[in-house]
Amino acid sequence: AKYHQHYPPLFDPLLKMMLDGVRQDPHTKAAHLQQLEVDLRAHRVDLDAETTTNVRYKDGTSYGKSIIATKAISNKLLQEVLYDVLRLPKREKTRKDTGEKTTTADSVALRSLALRHKATCGRLVELILAYRRTGKIKDFIKEGVADADHRVRCQYKFTTETHRLASSKNPGRTGQNLQNVDRSVRRHYLSDPGTVFIELDASQAEDRIVKVLAYLLTGNRDLLWRAQAQPWENDEHKRAASAIFKVAVDAVTKAQRTLGKTSRHAGNYGMGGKTHSENLLKQGVVITPDEAQTMIDAIMAADPEIAEWQRATRIAVMRDRAITNVWGWSLSFKYDRLDDAVYRRAYAYRPQSDCGIMTNINGIVPFWAWLAEQRRRTRSVAWAMTRLALQVHDAIIVCCPPETAYDVAAFIKQHLETPLPYDGGRCPLVIPATLKIGTSWEMAKEYTQFPSREELEAECRSLLAGQQALLAGAAVG
């Protein structure tokens, strides 16, 4: 019954999004690829100079050769340099399927080595990561992603444990995961001609749900206020950074806020310092496991009620072998061996599944029906041009002309902000939806507070005029 209630209403809107795809600007893509090629060549020159000249055996002899085979870095040669030539301690990882330990030189291992042996391999690791990062972005925008009409079409799937949508290549083997597009590549994706992107995103949704669940357990009304506060009233990521770095909330920097955000999620979901450190290393942030644990501890000390909620969650799993979310869906642990990994899944299930279903059932489904009604009622070109473009985790992105932008944004915001009935409806939680707009997926403008119709339409027209001027200039050039 839950399946039929949740998934079939999504079939038509998701299929339409998959068939329509998203426009990709071939000129922006080509220029970006060209620049990446230049950057890759420069990185290769620097990396070759480092390995042929500066990397030396213990007796002082130069390694004397490149570790780049054709275009990619040879993992065999890289491990030879790190563990045989430089004699650095080997890093291992465990395969999830077999439990087998293997020697690795992945990004986490490299950053870990650079953190502890900066004098020996700091410069080498910096060059390797720069080469890999540039190559990864280049591969992400490679040929074969867009179809002949310069549109990228993904496939949406119902395969996640938390009922969020997953994205991948389409059945025709073109396209890609459009929920995990690197931010440096989002400028390639354009709204349809004559339209802008309108994005509504549930603000700090998972953390708000954790806060309200902890409030229901402990009765701490400050947690309830923080769960219900508008974005301009409270920023949980800044609050977390303030606890970590012992600075005033208003003095938190952008980099500190980012660490506050990731550390808050780590604390909410029972992550340890080692895993948190490794996740930060993947993002290029070098923090030792002890430092990462200190960050988590600072946040948990500031909000001890979170630990009480986690304890109650563990008890529920042991007692019921299941966790049930606000929508009535349950995640069963009937055949699982209860350990920390299971408990972490249990912590994450309610916040993530409550958000995932909310975006689909309160967002996509009613918007799809409402859009059909607007098209039927008005028979206008503006509404015919309005369409669902993307679903990205807790965000819905629509293409629409300026004439329909306000109505679209207001409708989605109203429905995403439908109260979630915690405690049987006695503690309703409204998660605010924030608005972004742009003619590319970079999103040129973000609104903290919802604009007036006149303000939003004027900004949309201004963005379109700016895009047209750029295109005209490019054509002349």
Short mmCIF file of C-alpha atoms in Angstrom, two decimals:
data_model
loop_
_atom_site.label_atom_id
_atom_site.label_comp_id
_atom_site.label_asym_id
_atom_site.label_seq_id
_atom_site.Cartn_x
_atom_site.Cartn_y
_atom_site.Cartn_z
CA ALA A 1 0.00 0.00 0.00
CA LYS A 2 2.82 2.41 0.85
CA TYR A 3 4.52 1.64 -2.44
CA HIS A 4 1.38 2.38 -4.46
CA GLN A 5 0.76 5.55 -2.48
CA HIS A 6 4.27 6.91 -2.98
CA TYR A 7 5.77 5.71 -6.25
CA PRO A 8 3.10 5.42 -9.02
CA PRO A 9 2.18 9.15 -8.80
CA LEU A 10 5.84 9.88 -9.60
CA PHE A 11 5.97 7.78 -12.77
CA ASP A 12 4.63 10.41 -15.19
CA PRO A 13 6.54 13.47 -13.91
CA LEU A 14 9.82 11.57 -13.63
CA LEU A 15 9.42 10.00 -17.06
CA LYS A 16 8.75 13.44 -18.56
CA MET A 17 11.87 14.86 -16.86
CA MET A 18 13.91 11.92 -18.14
CA LEU A 19 12.65 12.38 -21.70
CA ASP A 20 13.07 16.17 -21.75
CA GLY A 21 16.51 16.26 -20.16
CA VAL A 22 18.44 19.46 -19.47
CA ARG A 23 20.04 21.72 -22.07
CA GLN A 24 23.83 21.71 -22.16
CA ASP A 25 25.70 24.62 -23.72
CA PRO A 26 28.24 23.05 -26.12
CA HIS A 27 30.27 26.28 -26.33
CA THR A 28 30.73 26.58 -22.57
CA LYS A 29 31.52 22.88 -22.40
CA ALA A 30 34.08 23.10 -25.23
CA ALA A 31 35.79 26.12 -23.69
CA HIS A 32 35.92 24.39 -20.31
CA LEU A 33 37.34 21.21 -21.86
CA GLN A 34 39.98 23.23 -23.67
CA GLN A 35 41.03 24.93 -20.44
CA LEU A 36 41.11 21.59 -18.64
CA GLU A 37 43.41 20.18 -21.34
CA VAL A 38 45.76 23.13 -20.81
CA ASP A 39 45.65 22.62 -17.05
CA LEU A 40 46.27 18.87 -17.38
CA ARG A 41 49.35 19.46 -19.54
CA ALA A 42 50.69 21.95 -17.02
CA HIS A 43 50.03 19.57 -14.14
CA ARG A 44 51.78 16.77 -16.03
CA VAL A 45 54.88 18.89 -16.62
CA ASP A 46 55.04 19.75 -12.93
CA LEU A 47 54.38 16.17 -11.82
CA ASP A 48 56.94 14.70 -14.22
CA ALA A 49 59.53 17.19 -13.00
CA GLU A 50 58.81 16.19 -9.41
CA THR A 51 59.05 12.41 -9.96
CA THR A 52 62.02 12.47 -12.35
CA THR A 53 64.13 14.96 -10.40
CA ASN A 54 62.99 15.57 -6.84
CA VAL A 55 61.76 12.11 -5.81
CA ARG A 56 64.80 10.19 -4.63
CA TYR A 57 65.73 6.86 -3.14
CA LYS A 58 67.35 6.80 0.29
CA ASP A 59 70.81 6.76 -1.35
CA GLY A 60 70.04 10.02 -3.15
CA THR A 61 69.44 8.52 -6.60
CA SER A 62 66.60 10.16 -8.55
CA TYR A 63 63.55 8.05 -9.34
CA GLY A 64 63.97 9.34 -12.87
CA LYS A 65 60.68 8.49 -14.57
CA SER A 66 57.09 9.60 -14.98
CA ILE A 67 54.27 7.91 -13.08
CA ILE A 68 51.73 8.89 -15.74
CA ALA A 69 50.87 6.04 -18.08
CA THR A 70 49.33 7.49 -21.27
CA LYS A 71 46.95 9.96 -19.56
CA ALA A 72 46.16 8.51 -16.14
CA ILE A 73 48.48 8.11 -13.19
CA SER A 74 49.65 4.52 -12.91
CA ASN A 75 48.55 3.17 -9.55
CA LYS A 76 51.38 0.62 -9.64
CA LEU A 77 54.04 3.28 -10.23
CA LEU A 78 52.48 5.62 -7.69
CA GLN A 79 52.59 2.95 -4.99
CA GLU A 80 56.16 2.18 -6.00
CA VAL A 81 57.13 5.83 -5.46
CA LEU A 82 55.29 6.17 -2.16
CA TYR A 83 56.06 2.88 -0.49
CA ASP A 84 59.29 1.64 -2.12
CA VAL A 85 61.19 4.79 -3.07
CA LEU A 86 60.09 7.19 -0.33
CA ARG A 87 59.57 4.33 2.18
CA LEU A 88 56.36 5.84 3.51
CA PRO A 89 54.12 3.65 5.71
CA LYS A 90 51.66 1.72 3.57
CA ARG A 91 48.03 2.71 3.65
CA GLU A 92 45.40 -0.02 3.41
CA LYS A 93 41.68 -0.18 2.83
CA THR A 94 39.25 -3.01 3.44
CA ARG A 95 36.97 -4.28 0.68
CA LYS A 96 33.37 -4.20 1.84
CA ASP A 97 32.39 -7.36 -0.03
CA THR A 98 35.24 -9.66 1.05
CA GLY A 99 36.81 -7.93 4.05
CA GLU A 100 40.19 -8.26 2.30
CA LYS A 101 42.77 -5.57 3.03
CA THR A 102 44.64 -4.10 0.07
CA THR A 103 47.33 -1.45 -0.25
CA THR A 104 45.94 1.81 -1.58
CA ALA A 105 47.07 5.17 -2.90
CA ASP A 106 43.63 6.73 -3.18
CA SER A 107 42.92 10.37 -2.36
CA VAL A 108 42.30 9.72 1.32
CA ALA A 109 45.56 7.77 1.63
CA LEU A 110 47.48 10.50 -0.19
CA ARG A 111 46.15 13.30 1.98
CA SER A 112 46.76 11.25 5.09
CA LEU A 113 50.38 10.71 4.06
CA ALA A 114 50.83 14.38 3.22
CA LEU A 115 49.40 15.34 6.60
CA ARG A 116 51.90 13.21 8.50
CA HIS A 117 54.92 13.37 6.15
CA LYS A 118 54.64 16.82 4.60
CA ALA A 119 58.38 17.31 4.17
CA THR A 120 58.75 14.00 2.34
CA CYS A 121 55.70 13.92 0.07
CA GLY A 122 53.68 17.12 0.57
CA ARG A 123 54.57 18.66 -2.79
CA LEU A 124 54.18 15.34 -4.64
CA VAL A 125 50.72 14.71 -3.19
CA GLU A 126 49.62 18.26 -4.03
CA LEU A 127 50.58 17.73 -7.69
CA ILE A 128 48.97 14.27 -7.88
CA LEU A 129 45.69 15.51 -6.44
CA ALA A 130 45.63 18.51 -8.78
CA TYR A 131 46.19 16.21 -11.77
CA ARG A 132 43.51 13.76 -10.61
CA ARG A 133 41.00 16.50 -9.81
CA THR A 134 41.42 18.11 -13.24
CA GLY A 135 41.20 14.73 -14.96
CA LYS A 136 38.09 13.81 -12.99
CA ILE A 137 36.27 16.98 -14.04
CA LYS A 138 37.37 16.43 -17.64
CA ASP A 139 35.99 12.88 -17.55
CA PHE A 140 32.75 14.17 -16.06
CA ILE A 141 32.08 16.37 -19.09
CA LYS A 142 33.40 13.94 -21.67
CA GLU A 143 31.68 13.22 -24.97
CA GLY A 144 28.76 10.85 -24.94
CA VAL A 145 26.98 12.48 -22.01
CA ALA A 146 24.76 14.79 -24.06
CA ASP A 147 22.57 13.51 -26.88
CA ALA A 148 22.70 14.90 -30.43
CA ASP A 149 20.30 17.71 -29.48
CA HIS A 150 22.73 18.90 -26.75
CA ARG A 151 20.47 17.76 -23.94
CA VAL A 152 21.57 15.55 -21.06
CA ARG A 153 19.05 12.94 -19.98
CA CYS A 154 19.42 10.93 -16.79
CA GLN A 155 17.43 8.07 -15.31
CA TYR A 156 15.70 8.39 -11.93
CA LYS A 157 15.45 5.27 -9.79
CA PHE A 158 13.60 4.21 -6.63
CA THR A 159 16.44 2.19 -5.17
CA THR A 160 17.62 4.00 -2.05
CA GLU A 161 17.07 2.80 1.50
CA THR A 162 15.84 6.26 2.51
CA HIS A 163 13.28 6.58 -0.35
CA ARG A 164 15.16 9.42 -2.00
CA LEU A 165 15.48 9.26 -5.76
CA ALA A 166 18.74 8.06 -7.28
CA SER A 167 20.07 9.19 -10.66
CA SER A 168 22.28 7.54 -13.28
CA LYS A 169 22.86 7.14 -17.02
CA ASN A 170 19.69 6.64 -19.02
CA PRO A 171 18.80 3.27 -20.63
CA GLY A 172 20.33 4.50 -23.90
CA ARG A 173 23.69 4.70 -22.04
CA THR A 174 24.02 8.46 -22.48
CA GLY A 175 23.53 11.04 -19.75
CA GLN A 176 24.88 10.77 -16.23
CA ASN A 177 23.99 11.16 -12.56
CA LEU A 178 22.49 14.66 -12.48
CA GLN A 179 22.21 14.69 -8.69
CA ASN A 180 25.98 14.71 -8.28
CA VAL A 181 27.20 17.30 -10.80
CA ASP A 182 30.40 19.07 -9.76
CA ARG A 183 29.71 22.73 -8.98
CA SER A 184 32.36 23.84 -11.47
CA VAL A 185 30.38 22.08 -14.23
CA ARG A 186 26.90 23.38 -13.39
CA ARG A 187 27.41 26.46 -15.58
CA HIS A 188 27.25 24.15 -18.62
CA TYR A 189 23.56 23.47 -17.93
CA LEU A 190 21.12 26.10 -19.18
CA SER A 191 17.42 26.68 -18.76
CA ASP A 192 15.33 26.32 -21.91
CA PRO A 193 15.30 29.34 -24.29
CA GLY A 194 13.16 32.13 -22.89
CA THR A 195 13.05 30.58 -19.41
CA VAL A 196 14.95 30.65 -16.13
CA PHE A 197 15.63 27.96 -13.57
CA ILE A 198 13.55 28.22 -10.39
CA GLU A 199 14.94 26.11 -7.54
CA LEU A 200 13.15 25.45 -4.25
CA ASP A 201 15.26 23.66 -1.65
CA ALA A 202 14.25 22.47 1.82
CA SER A 203 16.46 24.49 4.18
CA GLN A 204 18.74 22.42 6.46
CA ALA A 205 15.97 19.84 6.43
CA GLU A 206 17.67 16.81 7.96
CA ASP A 207 19.07 18.72 10.91
CA ARG A 208 15.68 20.32 11.62
CA ILE A 209 14.14 16.85 11.82
CA VAL A 210 16.87 15.64 14.19
CA LYS A 211 16.20 18.69 16.37
CA VAL A 212 12.45 18.08 16.56
CA LEU A 213 12.97 14.37 17.34
CA ALA A 214 15.37 15.32 20.14
CA TYR A 215 12.87 17.90 21.41
CA LEU A 216 10.09 15.31 21.57
CA LEU A 217 12.35 13.13 23.70
CA THR A 218 13.81 15.78 26.02
CA GLY A 219 11.33 18.66 26.01
CA ASN A 220 14.04 21.24 25.32
CA ARG A 221 12.07 24.04 23.65
CA ASP A 222 15.21 25.71 22.31
CA LEU A 223 15.60 22.70 20.00
CA LEU A 224 12.02 23.17 18.83
CA TRP A 225 12.61 26.85 18.08
CA ARG A 226 15.76 26.01 16.12
CA ALA A 227 13.88 23.34 14.16
CA GLN A 228 11.13 25.80 13.25
CA ALA A 229 13.21 28.99 12.74
CA GLN A 230 13.35 30.74 9.38
CA PRO A 231 16.74 30.79 7.58
CA TRP A 232 17.31 34.45 8.42
CA GLU A 233 16.58 33.80 12.10
CA ASN A 234 18.97 30.92 12.69
CA ASP A 235 21.80 29.20 10.81
CA GLU A 236 22.61 25.82 12.35
CA HIS A 237 25.83 25.47 10.36
CA LYS A 238 27.14 28.75 11.78
CA ARG A 239 25.96 27.75 15.23
CA ALA A 240 27.93 24.49 14.92
CA ALA A 241 31.03 26.35 13.74
CA SER A 242 30.68 28.72 16.68
CA ALA A 243 30.76 25.76 19.07
CA ILE A 244 33.79 24.27 17.31
CA PHE A 245 35.95 27.38 16.91
CA LYS A 246 34.75 29.26 20.02
CA VAL A 247 33.82 32.39 18.08
CA ALA A 248 30.64 34.44 17.90
CA VAL A 249 28.08 33.24 15.35
CA ASP A 250 28.38 36.52 13.44
CA ALA A 251 32.16 36.07 13.21
CA VAL A 252 32.05 32.61 11.59
CA THR A 253 33.85 32.50 8.23
CA LYS A 254 32.62 30.66 5.14
CA ALA A 255 35.27 27.94 5.58
CA GLN A 256 34.36 27.53 9.24
CA ARG A 257 30.67 27.30 8.37
CA THR A 258 31.41 24.48 5.91
CA LEU A 259 33.26 22.56 8.62
CA GLY A 260 30.39 23.26 10.99
CA LYS A 261 27.92 21.82 8.49
CA THR A 262 29.84 18.60 7.86
CA SER A 263 30.67 18.15 11.55
CA ARG A 264 27.01 18.67 12.50
CA HIS A 265 25.94 15.88 10.14
CA ALA A 266 28.77 13.67 11.44
CA GLY A 267 27.58 14.18 15.01
CA ASN A 268 23.90 13.67 14.21
CA TYR A 269 24.57 10.35 12.51
CA GLY A 270 27.10 8.88 14.94
CA MET A 271 30.17 9.23 12.75
CA GLY A 272 33.59 8.88 14.37
CA GLY A 273 36.55 11.20 13.98
CA LYS A 274 38.43 8.85 11.65
CA THR A 275 35.56 8.60 9.15
CA HIS A 276 34.81 12.31 9.43
CA SER A 277 38.49 13.09 8.77
CA GLU A 278 38.51 10.80 5.72
CA ASN A 279 35.36 12.43 4.32
CA LEU A 280 36.90 15.86 4.77
CA LEU A 281 40.09 14.67 3.08
CA LYS A 282 38.02 13.73 0.01
CA GLN A 283 36.90 17.37 -0.11
CA GLY A 284 40.48 18.62 0.17
CA VAL A 285 40.20 19.61 3.84
CA VAL A 286 43.16 18.25 5.80
CA ILE A 287 42.07 17.52 9.38
CA THR A 288 43.52 14.77 11.57
CA PRO A 289 41.15 12.15 13.02
CA ASP A 290 41.76 13.58 16.50
CA GLU A 291 40.90 17.09 15.31
CA ALA A 292 37.79 15.78 13.53
CA GLN A 293 36.69 13.98 16.70
CA THR A 294 37.24 17.17 18.71
CA MET A 295 34.92 19.01 16.31
CA ILE A 296 32.21 16.38 16.70
CA ASP A 297 32.64 16.36 20.49
CA ALA A 298 32.28 20.16 20.63
CA ILE A 299 28.97 20.02 18.78
CA MET A 300 27.64 17.13 20.83
CA ALA A 301 28.63 18.92 24.04
CA ALA A 302 26.71 22.00 22.90
CA ASP A 303 23.61 19.88 22.19
CA PRO A 304 23.70 16.87 24.56
CA GLU A 305 20.08 16.08 23.68
CA ILE A 306 21.27 14.65 20.35
CA ALA A 307 23.11 11.87 22.20
CA GLU A 308 19.91 11.14 24.14
CA TRP A 309 17.97 10.84 20.86
CA GLN A 310 20.62 8.48 19.49
CA ARG A 311 20.39 6.35 22.63
CA ALA A 312 16.61 6.17 22.29
CA THR A 313 17.02 5.18 18.64
CA ARG A 314 19.34 2.33 19.58
CA ILE A 315 16.87 1.11 22.19
CA ALA A 316 14.07 1.20 19.60
CA VAL A 317 16.16 -0.84 17.16
CA MET A 318 16.98 -3.43 19.82
CA ARG A 319 13.35 -3.62 20.94
CA ASP A 320 11.48 -3.43 17.63
CA ARG A 321 14.17 -4.36 15.09
CA ALA A 322 12.77 -1.51 12.96
CA ILE A 323 12.55 2.28 12.71
CA THR A 324 9.39 3.96 11.39
CA ASN A 325 9.36 7.43 9.84
CA VAL A 326 6.73 10.16 9.91
CA TRP A 327 5.15 8.80 6.70
CA GLY A 328 4.61 5.34 8.20
CA TRP A 329 7.41 3.63 6.25
CA SER A 330 9.66 1.29 8.24
CA LEU A 331 13.25 0.18 7.85
CA SER A 332 13.64 -3.36 9.15
CA PHE A 333 16.73 -4.65 10.94
CA LYS A 334 15.21 -8.08 11.56
CA TYR A 335 18.13 -10.01 10.09
CA ASP A 336 20.92 -7.53 10.83
CA ARG A 337 23.60 -8.09 13.40
CA LEU A 338 23.28 -5.06 15.65
CA ASP A 339 26.45 -3.00 15.58
CA ASP A 340 27.52 0.63 15.18
CA ALA A 341 26.98 0.53 11.41
CA VAL A 342 23.36 -0.57 11.89
CA TYR A 343 22.77 2.13 14.48
CA ARG A 344 24.19 4.78 12.13
CA ARG A 345 21.72 3.65 9.46
CA ALA A 346 18.96 3.93 12.04
CA TYR A 347 19.99 7.47 13.02
CA ALA A 348 19.94 8.55 9.38
CA TYR A 349 16.74 6.81 8.31
CA ARG A 350 14.10 9.11 9.77
CA PRO A 351 15.67 12.47 8.81
CA GLN A 352 16.68 11.35 5.33
CA SER A 353 13.54 9.39 4.46
CA ASP A 354 11.22 12.05 5.87
CA CYS A 355 12.94 14.60 3.59
CA GLY A 356 13.06 12.31 0.57
CA ILE A 357 9.37 11.45 0.64
CA MET A 358 8.45 15.06 1.46
CA THR A 359 10.19 16.37 -1.67
CA ASN A 360 8.43 13.82 -3.85
CA ILE A 361 4.93 13.67 -2.34
CA ASN A 362 4.60 17.30 -1.21
CA GLY A 363 6.60 18.75 -4.09
CA ILE A 364 6.74 16.90 -7.39
CA VAL A 365 3.35 15.15 -7.28
CA PRO A 366 1.12 18.17 -6.53
CA PHE A 367 3.14 20.42 -8.85
CA TRP A 368 2.68 17.97 -11.73
CA ALA A 369 -1.11 17.97 -11.30
CA TRP A 370 -1.26 21.74 -10.79
CA LEU A 371 0.88 22.42 -13.88
CA ALA A 372 -1.45 20.29 -16.01
CA GLU A 373 -4.41 22.28 -14.69
CA GLN A 374 -2.72 25.63 -15.46
CA ARG A 375 -1.99 24.50 -19.01
CA ARG A 376 -5.56 23.28 -19.51
CA ARG A 377 -7.10 26.40 -18.01
CA THR A 378 -4.98 29.10 -19.67
CA ARG A 379 -3.92 27.49 -22.98
CA SER A 380 -0.99 29.94 -22.86
CA VAL A 381 2.52 29.65 -24.30
CA ALA A 382 4.02 30.68 -20.95
CA TRP A 383 2.52 27.70 -19.14
CA ALA A 384 3.39 25.39 -22.03
CA MET A 385 7.03 26.47 -21.58
CA THR A 386 6.91 25.73 -17.85
CA ARG A 387 8.20 22.26 -16.94
CA LEU A 388 9.92 20.19 -14.29
CA ALA A 389 13.65 20.12 -15.03
CA LEU A 390 15.50 18.37 -12.19
CA GLN A 391 15.08 16.73 -8.81
CA VAL A 392 18.25 16.99 -6.73
CA HIS A 393 17.94 15.44 -3.26
CA ASP A 394 15.81 17.96 -1.30
CA ALA A 395 15.49 20.44 -4.18
CA ILE A 396 13.09 20.78 -7.11
CA ILE A 397 14.18 22.75 -10.19
CA VAL A 398 11.71 24.05 -12.77
CA CYS A 399 12.20 25.80 -16.13
CA CYS A 400 9.72 28.64 -16.60
CA PRO A 401 9.39 32.06 -18.27
CA PRO A 402 9.25 35.21 -16.10
CA GLU A 403 5.44 35.33 -16.45
CA THR A 404 4.94 32.10 -14.49
CA ALA A 405 8.00 32.27 -12.21
CA TYR A 406 6.26 33.72 -9.16
CA ASP A 407 3.28 31.39 -9.31
CA VAL A 408 5.58 28.37 -9.76
CA ALA A 409 7.86 29.35 -6.88
CA ALA A 410 4.95 30.21 -4.57
CA PHE A 411 3.14 26.93 -5.31
CA ILE A 412 6.16 24.70 -4.72
CA LYS A 413 7.17 26.63 -1.61
CA GLN A 414 3.67 26.36 -0.15
CA HIS A 415 3.51 22.61 -0.72
CA LEU A 416 7.07 21.81 0.38
CA GLU A 417 6.23 23.68 3.58
CA THR A 418 3.28 21.42 4.35
CA PRO A 419 3.73 20.55 8.05
CA LEU A 420 5.22 17.15 8.83
CA PRO A 421 3.00 15.65 11.59
CA TYR A 422 5.48 14.63 14.27
CA ASP A 423 4.14 13.15 17.51
CA GLY A 424 0.90 12.19 15.78
CA GLY A 425 0.36 15.73 14.54
CA ARG A 426 0.80 17.34 17.96
CA CYS A 427 4.19 18.76 16.92
CA PRO A 428 3.93 19.85 13.27
CA LEU A 429 7.21 20.81 11.63
CA VAL A 430 7.34 23.22 8.70
CA ILE A 431 10.69 23.07 6.89
CA PRO A 432 11.25 26.40 5.09
CA ALA A 433 11.99 26.23 1.36
CA THR A 434 14.61 28.66 0.03
CA LEU A 435 14.55 30.06 -3.51
CA LYS A 436 17.32 30.35 -6.12
CA ILE A 437 17.05 31.49 -9.73
CA GLY A 438 19.36 31.60 -12.75
CA THR A 439 19.64 31.02 -16.47
CA SER A 440 22.33 28.43 -15.75
CA TRP A 441 22.46 25.83 -13.00
CA GLU A 442 25.05 27.98 -11.22
CA MET A 443 22.02 29.94 -9.98
CA ALA A 444 22.85 33.64 -10.09
CA LYS A 445 20.66 34.73 -7.19
CA GLU A 446 19.51 33.25 -3.89
CA TYR A 447 16.70 34.70 -1.79
CA THR A 448 16.76 34.35 1.97
CA GLN A 449 13.25 35.80 2.18
CA PHE A 450 10.65 35.17 -0.49
CA PRO A 451 10.40 38.08 -2.99
CA SER A 452 7.33 39.89 -4.26
CA ARG A 453 5.87 39.01 -7.65
CA GLU A 454 7.20 42.25 -9.16
CA GLU A 455 10.70 41.73 -7.72
CA LEU A 456 10.97 38.13 -8.91
CA GLU A 457 9.64 38.80 -12.41
CA ALA A 458 11.97 41.79 -12.83
CA GLU A 459 14.99 39.73 -11.74
CA CYS A 460 14.04 36.91 -14.12
CA ARG A 461 13.75 39.34 -17.04
CA SER A 462 17.08 40.90 -16.11
CA LEU A 463 18.78 37.50 -16.07
CA LEU A 464 17.33 36.62 -19.47
CA ALA A 465 18.42 39.97 -20.92
CA GLY A 466 21.93 39.42 -19.58
CA GLN A 467 22.08 35.94 -21.08
CA GLN A 468 20.90 37.21 -24.47
CA ALA A 469 23.53 39.96 -24.41
CA LEU A 470 26.25 37.40 -23.68
CA LEU A 471 25.07 35.14 -26.49
CA ALA A 472 24.96 38.08 -28.90
CA GLY A 473 28.49 39.07 -27.93
CA ALA A 474 29.72 35.51 -28.39
CA ALA A 475 28.11 35.36 -31.84
CA VAL A 476 29.84 38.59 -32.90
CA GLY A 477 33.15 37.34 -31.51
#
